[in-house]
Amino acid sequence: MAIDEKYTDDVQKLLSLGKEKAFLTYDDINQELPEGMVSADDIEDIFAMLGAEGIVISDSEEKFLENAAVASGGEKKLDDMAEEEIELDLSPGTLDKTNDPVRLYLREMGVVPLLTREGEVTIAKRIERGKIRAQKAISRSPVAIAELIAIGHELGTGELSIREVVTFNEQEGITEEKIEEYHNYTLETIGEISKVFKKTQTQYEKFKVEPKRSPKLVRMRRKLARQRIELSQLVRLLEFTTKIEDRLVSAMRKSQDEVRSTEREIDKLTRSIERKRNKDEIKEAEKKLRAAKRHLTQLEEQHRQPAVEIKRAVQNVIIGEAEANQAKKELVEANLRLVVSIAKKYTNRGLQFLDLIQEGNIGLMKAVDKFEYRRGYKFSTYATWWIRQAITRAIADQARTIRIPVHMIETINKLIRTSRALVQELGREPTSEEIARKMDIPASKVRKVLKIAQEPISLETPIGEEEDSHLGDFIEDKTIQNPAEAVININLREITEEVLKTLTPREEKVIKMRFGLGPNGSEHTLEEVGQHFAVTRERIRQIEAKALRKLRHPSRSRKLKAFLESGRP
């Protein structure tokens, strides 16, 4: 169901307000959003619908007017780096009908104007503000903090690894010592959070039972607020992974769903009481209503938070995430040209151009997540490293038919550089031993790396001047018997049968059973052959000896001698 069908009146009110002002602030959207809208997808749809109607979403009216002035005066000013590197026509114009996905992508990308340094900072601040809004809502939720303490327990017992809980700064270099340091710091911080959380809950319980006219109430409220701020600051010291953030938000959503379900039950019962006329039915409904209200109170005590605050916390998370995601989307779209300019330099290395752009876009999204505008650098300067890293890693992982690990690719490249340097130094191709001495590694490892570095060759590679045959035609199939040997074996079998026919039937049978010349090819002992003919072992031995003497006679052995001379067994 479309979003405008689900929330018709509220959406129309938002659209009317937006068209009247030509823009909306996040506060406007938050105020007009229906109370029942808690899905991130629904809020994303709202943003998309407003964008489609040409309604700008801004932080404030002042920011909107400021951005409008900048856009009108500096829209045509392009980023210097992008202007130098991109030689493609990316200007917005009439879109020709084409089936070329690259051309379509480039034209759509060209519609988005480039950002100035000030524009980048503005968007980065919006991302930061959205993240902080969501983080504050999470860090102030008793439900999320209780879940975080449970996560700390799982981390301490080894059920979760530190990599699953917090993010690492990859540019610092991840060592075992660094991982251990992160692990200890995270456990200590969660331990401190647990202590402050217990104090806060104790203070909250005292605050609840204090009489409303008590002179201590103001002092207790201030103390509770200070403890909650301290708790929130402690939680925000940790940079959680997406998996852990989702788990915390999921716990908050679950508590909200329980509260909403109970509130709906209360509303339903209240309306049914107003409609009923039968006293017994009214009494029964009132009983159920009291039970539902008690359940709501129990939920508030269980989650250590009033129902209205539980719902507000989840809505703040959703609004904050939507604001951050919208700003990230704008920053990514404004820098897609940079990805194309870098991807062009890595063509013809085993990956198609569109694949290179896709991998570069993944790197760009990581750069958006980790960009720190306060350092003073332009975003394009920072993003270039991430884009190149993503593209080169993708080439190393995917370009070859047989995948080689990235660390081995680095070793191969180092070996190739060393080999080229030795060629210039010696005036000839270096040996494996010379390369090994230069790289200070064993010669066996050099030979192994050179073997790994070989590119696979297609069996369909044409051979010869006329290219009428293929490489696969010249490769021996060792699983198939040589045709000449097959003919010799057939001939040997026929002549052996012919020679054995010159013996008596009993002698022929004994020789075949003793030497495995029968259909099943199995050899039999004297005992087994004796049982078959109902004679003793000695008698079978005598028959065998007599048959072998006959076979050694030149008239018979001459026919088989040729096979011995040809190397047959």
Coordinates of C-alpha atoms in Angstrom, one line a residue:
M1 CA 0.0 0.0 0.0
A2 CA 1.4 3.5 -1.0
I3 CA 2.3 5.8 1.9
D4 CA -0.2 8.4 0.7
E5 CA -3.0 5.8 0.9
K6 CA -2.0 4.7 4.4
Y7 CA -1.9 8.2 5.9
T8 CA -4.0 10.3 3.5
D9 CA -4.8 13.3 5.6
D10 CA -1.4 13.7 7.2
V11 CA 0.5 13.3 4.0
Q12 CA -1.7 15.8 2.2
K13 CA -1.2 18.3 5.1
L14 CA 2.6 17.9 4.8
L15 CA 2.5 18.3 1.0
S16 CA 0.2 21.4 1.2
L17 CA 2.6 23.0 3.8
G18 CA 5.6 22.2 1.8
K19 CA 4.2 23.6 -1.5
E20 CA 3.1 26.7 0.4
K21 CA 6.6 27.4 1.8
A22 CA 8.6 25.6 -1.0
F23 CA 10.6 23.9 1.8
L24 CA 10.1 22.0 5.1
T25 CA 12.3 21.7 8.2
Y26 CA 12.8 18.4 10.0
D27 CA 10.8 19.9 12.9
D28 CA 7.9 20.5 10.6
I29 CA 7.9 16.9 9.4
N30 CA 8.3 15.6 13.0
Q31 CA 5.3 17.6 14.2
E32 CA 3.0 16.6 11.2
L33 CA 4.0 12.9 11.2
P34 CA 1.1 10.7 12.4
E35 CA 1.7 9.1 15.8
G36 CA 1.3 5.6 14.3
M37 CA 4.1 6.0 11.8
V38 CA 7.2 4.3 13.3
S39 CA 8.5 2.4 10.3
A40 CA 11.8 3.7 8.8
D41 CA 10.5 2.6 5.4
D42 CA 7.4 4.8 5.7
I43 CA 9.5 7.8 6.7
E44 CA 11.9 7.2 3.8
D45 CA 8.9 7.1 1.5
I46 CA 7.7 10.5 2.9
F47 CA 11.2 12.0 2.2
A48 CA 11.1 10.6 -1.4
M49 CA 7.6 11.9 -2.0
L50 CA 8.5 15.4 -0.8
G51 CA 11.6 15.3 -3.1
A52 CA 9.5 14.2 -6.0
E53 CA 7.2 17.2 -5.5
G54 CA 10.2 19.5 -5.5
I55 CA 10.0 20.3 -1.8
V56 CA 13.4 21.0 -0.2
I57 CA 14.1 19.5 3.3
S58 CA 16.2 21.9 5.3
D59 CA 17.4 22.2 8.9
S60 CA 15.9 25.6 9.4
E61 CA 14.4 28.5 7.4
E62 CA 17.7 30.4 7.6
K63 CA 19.6 27.5 6.2
F64 CA 17.2 27.2 3.3
L65 CA 17.5 30.8 2.4
E66 CA 21.3 30.7 2.7
N67 CA 21.6 27.5 0.5
A68 CA 19.2 29.0 -2.1
A69 CA 21.5 32.1 -2.3
V70 CA 24.6 30.0 -2.7
A71 CA 23.0 27.7 -5.3
S72 CA 21.9 30.7 -7.4
G73 CA 25.4 32.3 -7.4
G74 CA 27.7 29.3 -7.4
E75 CA 25.9 26.5 -9.0
K76 CA 28.1 26.6 -12.1
K77 CA 31.3 26.4 -10.1
L78 CA 32.7 22.9 -10.5
D79 CA 35.1 21.0 -8.3
D80 CA 38.7 21.5 -9.7
M81 CA 39.7 17.9 -9.4
A82 CA 36.7 16.6 -11.1
E83 CA 37.0 19.2 -13.9
E84 CA 40.6 18.1 -14.6
E85 CA 40.1 14.3 -14.5
I86 CA 36.7 13.8 -16.2
E87 CA 36.7 14.2 -19.9
L88 CA 33.1 13.0 -20.3
D89 CA 30.1 15.2 -21.1
L90 CA 28.1 14.9 -17.8
S91 CA 26.1 18.1 -18.2
P92 CA 22.3 17.8 -17.8
G93 CA 20.6 17.8 -21.1
T94 CA 17.9 16.1 -23.2
L95 CA 18.2 12.4 -22.4
D96 CA 18.5 10.4 -25.6
K97 CA 16.9 7.0 -25.7
T98 CA 19.8 4.5 -25.4
N99 CA 20.3 1.0 -24.2
D100 CA 23.9 1.6 -23.0
P101 CA 23.8 1.4 -19.2
V102 CA 27.1 3.3 -18.8
R103 CA 25.8 6.3 -20.8
L104 CA 22.5 6.3 -18.9
Y105 CA 24.3 6.1 -15.6
L106 CA 26.6 9.0 -16.5
R107 CA 23.8 11.2 -17.7
E108 CA 21.7 10.7 -14.6
M109 CA 24.8 11.3 -12.5
G110 CA 25.5 14.6 -14.3
V111 CA 22.1 16.0 -13.2
V112 CA 23.3 16.3 -9.6
P113 CA 25.3 19.5 -9.0
L114 CA 28.8 19.4 -7.4
L115 CA 29.3 20.6 -3.9
T116 CA 31.5 23.3 -2.6
R117 CA 33.5 22.9 0.6
E118 CA 30.8 24.7 2.5
G119 CA 28.1 22.5 1.0
E120 CA 30.1 19.4 2.1
V121 CA 30.4 20.7 5.6
T122 CA 26.7 21.5 5.8
I123 CA 25.7 18.0 4.7
A124 CA 28.3 16.4 7.1
K125 CA 26.8 18.4 9.9
R126 CA 23.3 17.1 9.0
I127 CA 24.7 13.5 9.0
E128 CA 26.3 14.2 12.4
R129 CA 23.1 15.8 13.8
G130 CA 21.0 12.8 12.6
K131 CA 23.4 10.3 14.2
I132 CA 23.5 12.2 17.4
R133 CA 19.8 12.5 17.6
A134 CA 19.5 8.7 17.2
Q135 CA 22.4 8.0 19.5
K136 CA 20.9 10.2 22.2
A137 CA 17.6 8.5 22.0
I138 CA 19.3 5.1 22.3
S139 CA 21.6 6.1 25.1
R140 CA 18.7 7.6 27.2
S141 CA 16.5 4.5 26.8
P142 CA 16.6 2.1 29.8
V143 CA 15.5 -0.7 27.5
A144 CA 18.5 -0.1 25.3
I145 CA 20.9 0.2 28.2
A146 CA 19.7 -3.1 29.8
E147 CA 20.3 -4.8 26.4
L148 CA 23.8 -3.2 26.2
I149 CA 24.6 -4.6 29.7
A150 CA 23.6 -8.0 28.4
I151 CA 25.8 -7.5 25.4
G152 CA 28.7 -6.7 27.7
H153 CA 28.1 -10.0 29.6
E154 CA 28.2 -11.9 26.3
L155 CA 31.4 -10.1 25.3
G156 CA 33.0 -11.0 28.7
T157 CA 32.0 -14.7 28.4
G158 CA 33.3 -14.9 24.8
E159 CA 29.8 -15.4 23.2
L160 CA 30.5 -12.2 21.2
S161 CA 33.9 -11.1 19.8
I162 CA 35.0 -7.5 20.1
R163 CA 34.9 -7.1 16.3
E164 CA 31.1 -7.8 16.5
V165 CA 30.5 -5.2 19.1
V166 CA 32.5 -2.0 18.2
T167 CA 34.0 -0.6 15.1
F168 CA 37.8 -0.2 14.5
N169 CA 39.7 2.6 12.9
E170 CA 41.2 0.7 9.9
Q171 CA 43.7 3.5 9.1
E172 CA 45.4 3.1 12.5
G173 CA 46.2 -0.5 11.7
I174 CA 44.6 -3.4 13.5
T175 CA 47.0 -5.4 15.6
E176 CA 46.4 -8.1 18.3
E177 CA 47.5 -5.5 20.9
K178 CA 45.0 -3.0 19.5
I179 CA 42.2 -5.6 19.5
E180 CA 43.0 -6.5 23.2
E181 CA 43.0 -2.8 24.1
Y182 CA 39.6 -2.2 22.5
H183 CA 38.3 -5.3 24.3
N184 CA 39.4 -4.2 27.7
Y185 CA 38.2 -0.6 27.2
T186 CA 34.8 -1.7 26.0
L187 CA 34.3 -4.1 29.0
E188 CA 35.4 -1.3 31.4
T189 CA 33.0 1.2 29.9
I190 CA 30.1 -1.2 29.9
G191 CA 30.9 -2.0 33.5
E192 CA 30.8 1.7 34.4
I193 CA 27.5 2.1 32.5
S194 CA 26.1 -0.8 34.5
K195 CA 27.0 0.9 37.8
V196 CA 25.6 4.3 36.8
F197 CA 22.5 2.6 35.4
K198 CA 21.8 1.0 38.8
K199 CA 22.2 4.3 40.6
T200 CA 19.9 6.0 38.1
Q201 CA 17.2 3.3 38.6
T202 CA 17.5 3.6 42.4
Q203 CA 17.1 7.4 42.1
Y204 CA 14.1 6.9 39.7
E205 CA 12.3 4.6 42.2
K206 CA 12.8 7.1 45.0
F207 CA 11.6 9.9 42.8
K208 CA 8.4 8.0 41.9
V209 CA 7.3 7.4 45.5
E210 CA 8.2 10.9 46.7
P211 CA 5.0 13.0 47.4
K212 CA 4.3 15.6 44.7
R213 CA 4.4 18.5 47.2
S214 CA 7.7 17.4 48.8
P215 CA 10.4 20.1 48.9
K216 CA 12.9 17.4 48.0
L217 CA 11.2 16.7 44.6
V218 CA 13.0 19.5 42.6
R219 CA 16.4 18.4 44.0
M220 CA 15.7 14.7 43.2
R221 CA 14.6 15.6 39.7
R222 CA 17.9 17.5 39.0
K223 CA 20.0 14.7 40.4
L224 CA 18.1 12.2 38.2
A225 CA 18.7 14.4 35.2
R226 CA 22.4 14.7 35.9
Q227 CA 22.7 10.9 36.3
R228 CA 20.9 10.3 33.0
I229 CA 23.1 12.7 31.2
E230 CA 26.2 11.0 32.6
L231 CA 24.8 7.6 31.5
S232 CA 24.1 8.9 28.0
Q233 CA 27.6 10.3 27.7
L234 CA 29.1 7.0 28.8
V235 CA 27.1 5.1 26.2
R236 CA 28.1 7.5 23.4
L237 CA 31.8 6.9 24.1
L238 CA 31.5 3.5 22.4
E239 CA 31.1 3.3 18.6
F240 CA 29.0 0.2 18.0
T241 CA 28.8 -1.9 14.9
T242 CA 25.6 -1.7 12.8
K243 CA 24.7 -5.2 14.1
I244 CA 24.8 -4.1 17.8
E245 CA 22.9 -0.8 17.0
D246 CA 20.2 -2.8 15.3
R247 CA 20.0 -5.0 18.3
L248 CA 19.6 -2.1 20.7
V249 CA 16.9 -0.4 18.4
S250 CA 15.2 -3.8 18.0
A251 CA 14.8 -4.0 21.8
M252 CA 13.4 -0.5 21.9
R253 CA 10.9 -1.3 19.1
K254 CA 9.8 -4.5 20.9
S255 CA 9.0 -2.5 24.1
Q256 CA 7.2 0.1 22.0
D257 CA 5.1 -2.6 20.2
E258 CA 4.1 -4.1 23.6
V259 CA 3.0 -0.6 24.9
R260 CA 1.2 0.2 21.6
S261 CA -0.6 -3.2 21.7
T262 CA -1.8 -2.6 25.3
E263 CA -2.9 1.0 24.5
R264 CA -4.9 -0.2 21.5
E265 CA -6.6 -2.7 23.8
I266 CA -7.4 0.0 26.3
D267 CA -8.9 2.3 23.5
K268 CA -10.9 -0.6 22.1
L269 CA -12.3 -1.5 25.6
T270 CA -13.1 2.2 26.4
R271 CA -15.0 2.6 23.1
S272 CA -16.9 -0.7 23.7
I273 CA -18.0 0.5 27.2
E274 CA -19.4 3.6 25.7
R275 CA -21.5 1.6 23.2
K276 CA -22.7 -1.1 25.6
R277 CA -26.1 -0.9 27.4
N278 CA -26.1 -4.2 29.3
K279 CA -24.8 -3.7 32.9
D280 CA -23.2 -7.2 33.0
E281 CA -21.4 -6.5 29.7
I282 CA -20.3 -3.1 30.9
K283 CA -19.0 -4.6 34.2
E284 CA -17.1 -7.3 32.3
A285 CA -15.6 -4.8 29.9
E286 CA -14.5 -2.5 32.8
K287 CA -12.8 -5.5 34.5
K288 CA -10.9 -6.1 31.3
L289 CA -10.1 -2.4 31.0
R290 CA -8.6 -2.3 34.6
A291 CA -6.5 -5.4 33.7
A292 CA -5.2 -3.8 30.6
K293 CA -4.3 -0.6 32.5
R294 CA -2.5 -2.7 35.1
H295 CA -0.6 -4.4 32.3
L296 CA 0.4 -1.0 30.9
T297 CA 1.6 0.0 34.3
Q298 CA 3.6 -3.2 34.6
L299 CA 5.2 -2.6 31.2
E300 CA 6.2 0.9 32.3
E301 CA 7.8 -0.5 35.5
Q302 CA 9.4 -3.4 33.5
H303 CA 10.9 -1.0 31.0
R304 CA 11.6 1.6 33.7
Q305 CA 10.1 4.4 31.5
P306 CA 6.6 6.0 31.0
A307 CA 4.8 4.8 27.9
V308 CA 4.9 8.2 26.2
E309 CA 8.7 8.3 26.6
I310 CA 9.1 4.8 25.2
K311 CA 7.2 5.8 22.0
R312 CA 9.1 9.2 21.8
A313 CA 12.5 7.5 22.0
V314 CA 11.8 5.1 19.1
Q315 CA 10.4 8.0 17.0
N316 CA 13.5 10.0 17.7
V317 CA 15.7 7.1 16.5
I318 CA 13.7 6.8 13.3
I319 CA 13.7 10.5 12.6
G320 CA 17.5 10.8 13.3
E321 CA 18.3 7.8 11.1
A322 CA 16.2 9.1 8.3
E323 CA 17.8 12.5 8.5
A324 CA 21.3 11.0 8.5
N325 CA 20.5 8.6 5.6
Q326 CA 19.0 11.4 3.5
A327 CA 22.1 13.6 4.0
K328 CA 24.4 10.6 3.2
K329 CA 22.5 10.0 0.0
E330 CA 23.0 13.6 -1.1
L331 CA 26.7 13.5 -0.3
V332 CA 27.2 10.2 -2.2
E333 CA 25.2 11.4 -5.3
A334 CA 27.2 14.6 -5.5
N335 CA 30.5 12.7 -5.6
L336 CA 29.7 9.9 -8.1
R337 CA 31.8 11.8 -10.7
L338 CA 34.8 11.3 -8.6
V339 CA 34.3 7.5 -8.6
V340 CA 34.1 7.5 -12.4
S341 CA 37.3 9.5 -12.8
I342 CA 39.2 7.1 -10.6
A343 CA 37.6 3.9 -12.1
K344 CA 38.7 5.0 -15.6
K345 CA 42.3 4.5 -14.5
Y346 CA 41.7 0.8 -13.6
T347 CA 40.1 -0.4 -16.8
N348 CA 41.4 -3.4 -18.7
R349 CA 42.5 -5.1 -15.4
G350 CA 40.0 -7.9 -15.4
L351 CA 36.8 -6.1 -14.3
Q352 CA 34.3 -4.4 -16.5
F353 CA 33.9 -0.6 -16.2
L354 CA 30.5 -0.8 -14.5
D355 CA 31.8 -3.3 -11.9
L356 CA 34.7 -0.9 -11.2
I357 CA 32.2 1.9 -10.7
Q358 CA 30.1 -0.3 -8.4
E359 CA 33.1 -1.2 -6.2
G360 CA 34.2 2.4 -6.2
N361 CA 30.7 3.5 -5.1
I362 CA 30.9 1.0 -2.1
G363 CA 34.2 2.7 -1.2
L364 CA 32.5 6.1 -1.5
M365 CA 29.7 5.1 0.9
K366 CA 32.3 3.9 3.4
A367 CA 34.1 7.3 3.1
V368 CA 30.8 9.1 3.7
D369 CA 30.3 7.0 6.9
K370 CA 33.8 7.8 8.2
F371 CA 34.2 11.4 7.0
E372 CA 35.3 13.9 9.7
Y373 CA 34.6 17.4 8.4
R374 CA 36.4 19.1 11.4
R375 CA 39.8 18.0 10.1
G376 CA 39.5 20.7 7.4
Y377 CA 40.0 18.5 4.3
K378 CA 37.7 18.4 1.3
F379 CA 35.6 15.3 1.1
S380 CA 37.0 14.4 -2.3
T381 CA 40.6 14.3 -0.9
Y382 CA 39.5 11.8 1.8
A383 CA 37.2 9.8 -0.4
T384 CA 39.8 9.2 -3.1
W385 CA 41.7 6.8 -0.8
W386 CA 38.6 4.7 0.1
I387 CA 37.5 4.5 -3.6
R388 CA 41.0 3.4 -4.7
Q389 CA 41.2 0.9 -1.9
A390 CA 37.8 -0.6 -2.8
I391 CA 38.6 -0.8 -6.5
T392 CA 42.1 -2.3 -6.1
R393 CA 40.8 -4.9 -3.6
A394 CA 38.0 -5.9 -5.9
I395 CA 40.4 -6.3 -8.8
A396 CA 42.7 -8.5 -6.6
D397 CA 39.7 -10.6 -5.4
Q398 CA 37.6 -10.9 -8.6
A399 CA 39.7 -10.2 -11.7
R400 CA 41.5 -13.5 -11.9
T401 CA 39.8 -16.8 -13.0
I402 CA 41.6 -18.5 -10.1
R403 CA 41.3 -16.3 -7.0
I404 CA 44.6 -15.4 -5.3
P405 CA 44.6 -13.9 -1.7
V406 CA 45.3 -10.2 -1.5
H407 CA 48.5 -10.7 0.5
M408 CA 49.8 -13.0 -2.2
I409 CA 48.9 -10.4 -4.9
E410 CA 51.1 -7.9 -3.0
T411 CA 54.0 -10.4 -2.9
I412 CA 53.6 -11.0 -6.6
N413 CA 53.7 -7.3 -7.3
K414 CA 56.8 -6.9 -5.1
L415 CA 58.5 -9.8 -6.9
I416 CA 57.7 -8.3 -10.3
R417 CA 59.2 -4.9 -9.3
T418 CA 62.3 -6.6 -7.9
S419 CA 62.7 -8.6 -11.2
R420 CA 62.4 -5.5 -13.3
A421 CA 65.0 -3.7 -11.2
L422 CA 67.4 -6.7 -11.6
V423 CA 66.9 -6.8 -15.4
Q424 CA 68.1 -3.1 -15.5
E425 CA 71.0 -3.9 -13.2
L426 CA 72.2 -7.2 -14.8
G427 CA 71.1 -6.6 -18.4
R428 CA 69.4 -10.0 -18.5
E429 CA 66.5 -12.0 -16.9
P430 CA 67.4 -12.7 -13.2
T431 CA 67.4 -16.3 -11.8
S432 CA 65.1 -17.3 -8.9
E433 CA 68.1 -17.4 -6.6
E434 CA 69.1 -13.8 -7.5
I435 CA 65.5 -12.6 -6.9
A436 CA 65.4 -14.5 -3.6
R437 CA 68.7 -12.8 -2.4
K438 CA 67.3 -9.4 -3.3
M439 CA 64.0 -9.9 -1.6
D440 CA 65.6 -11.8 1.3
I441 CA 63.3 -14.8 1.0
P442 CA 64.0 -18.5 0.2
A443 CA 64.4 -19.4 -3.5
S444 CA 61.7 -22.1 -3.1
K445 CA 59.2 -19.4 -2.2
V446 CA 60.2 -17.3 -5.3
R447 CA 59.6 -20.3 -7.5
K448 CA 56.2 -20.9 -5.8
V449 CA 55.2 -17.3 -6.2
L450 CA 56.2 -17.3 -9.9
K451 CA 54.1 -20.5 -10.4
I452 CA 51.1 -18.9 -8.7
A453 CA 51.5 -15.7 -10.8
Q454 CA 51.0 -17.6 -14.1
E455 CA 47.8 -16.7 -15.8
P456 CA 45.4 -19.5 -16.8
I457 CA 45.3 -20.3 -20.6
S458 CA 42.1 -21.3 -22.4
L459 CA 41.9 -24.8 -23.9
E460 CA 40.2 -23.1 -26.9
T461 CA 43.4 -21.0 -27.6
P462 CA 44.0 -21.3 -31.4
I463 CA 47.3 -23.1 -32.4
G464 CA 49.1 -22.9 -35.8
E465 CA 49.3 -20.3 -38.5
E466 CA 45.8 -21.2 -39.8
E467 CA 44.5 -21.5 -36.3
D468 CA 42.5 -24.6 -37.3
S469 CA 43.3 -26.5 -34.1
H470 CA 43.1 -25.6 -30.4
L471 CA 45.4 -26.1 -27.4
G472 CA 43.1 -28.7 -25.9
D473 CA 43.7 -31.0 -28.9
F474 CA 47.4 -31.4 -27.9
I475 CA 46.9 -32.2 -24.2
E476 CA 47.1 -35.9 -23.3
D477 CA 44.2 -37.3 -21.4
K478 CA 45.9 -39.7 -18.9
T479 CA 42.6 -41.2 -17.9
I480 CA 42.0 -42.7 -21.3
Q481 CA 44.0 -45.7 -22.5
N482 CA 46.4 -45.3 -25.4
P483 CA 44.7 -46.7 -28.6
A484 CA 47.8 -48.7 -29.6
E485 CA 47.9 -50.3 -26.1
A486 CA 44.2 -51.1 -26.3
V487 CA 44.7 -53.0 -29.7
I488 CA 47.7 -54.9 -28.2
N489 CA 45.7 -55.9 -25.2
I490 CA 42.8 -57.2 -27.3
N491 CA 45.3 -59.1 -29.5
L492 CA 47.0 -60.6 -26.4
R493 CA 43.6 -61.7 -25.0
E494 CA 42.7 -63.4 -28.3
I495 CA 46.0 -65.3 -28.7
T496 CA 46.0 -66.3 -25.0
E497 CA 42.5 -67.8 -25.5
E498 CA 43.7 -69.5 -28.7
V499 CA 46.8 -71.1 -27.0
L500 CA 44.7 -72.2 -23.9
K501 CA 42.3 -74.0 -26.3
T502 CA 45.1 -76.4 -27.2
L503 CA 45.0 -77.8 -23.7
T504 CA 42.5 -80.2 -22.3
P505 CA 39.3 -78.6 -20.9
R506 CA 40.3 -79.4 -17.3
E507 CA 43.8 -78.0 -17.8
E508 CA 42.4 -74.8 -19.4
K509 CA 40.0 -74.3 -16.5
V510 CA 42.7 -74.8 -13.9
I511 CA 45.1 -72.3 -15.6
K512 CA 42.4 -69.7 -15.9
M513 CA 41.3 -70.0 -12.3
R514 CA 44.9 -70.1 -10.9
F515 CA 46.1 -67.0 -13.0
G516 CA 42.9 -65.0 -13.0
L517 CA 42.2 -65.3 -16.7
G518 CA 38.5 -65.9 -16.2
P519 CA 35.6 -63.4 -16.7
N520 CA 35.9 -62.0 -13.1
G521 CA 39.7 -61.8 -13.3
S522 CA 40.3 -63.2 -9.7
E523 CA 43.0 -65.6 -8.9
H524 CA 42.2 -68.8 -6.8
T525 CA 44.3 -70.8 -4.4
L526 CA 45.1 -74.5 -4.9
E527 CA 42.5 -75.3 -2.1
E528 CA 39.7 -73.3 -3.9
V529 CA 40.4 -74.9 -7.3
G530 CA 40.6 -78.4 -5.6
Q531 CA 37.1 -77.8 -4.1
H532 CA 35.8 -76.8 -7.5
F533 CA 37.0 -80.0 -9.1
A534 CA 36.4 -82.2 -6.0
V535 CA 40.1 -83.3 -5.9
T536 CA 43.1 -82.6 -3.6
R537 CA 45.4 -79.7 -3.7
E538 CA 48.2 -81.9 -4.8
R539 CA 46.2 -83.2 -7.8
I540 CA 45.5 -79.6 -8.9
R541 CA 49.2 -78.7 -8.5
Q542 CA 50.1 -81.6 -10.8
I543 CA 47.5 -80.6 -13.4
E544 CA 48.9 -77.0 -13.3
A545 CA 52.5 -78.1 -13.7
K546 CA 51.6 -80.4 -16.6
A547 CA 49.6 -77.6 -18.3
L548 CA 52.5 -75.1 -17.9
R549 CA 55.0 -77.6 -19.4
K550 CA 52.7 -77.9 -22.5
L551 CA 52.5 -74.0 -22.8
R552 CA 56.3 -73.7 -22.7
H553 CA 56.5 -75.9 -25.8
P554 CA 57.9 -73.8 -28.7
S555 CA 54.8 -74.5 -30.8
R556 CA 52.7 -72.6 -28.2
S557 CA 55.1 -70.2 -26.6
R558 CA 56.2 -68.8 -29.9
K559 CA 52.9 -67.0 -30.3
L560 CA 53.2 -65.3 -26.9
K561 CA 56.9 -64.5 -27.0
A562 CA 56.3 -61.5 -29.2
F563 CA 54.4 -59.7 -26.4
L564 CA 57.3 -60.3 -24.0
E565 CA 59.8 -58.7 -26.4
S566 CA 57.5 -55.7 -26.9
G567 CA 57.7 -55.0 -23.1
R568 CA 54.3 -56.5 -22.2
P569 CA 54.1 -58.3 -18.8

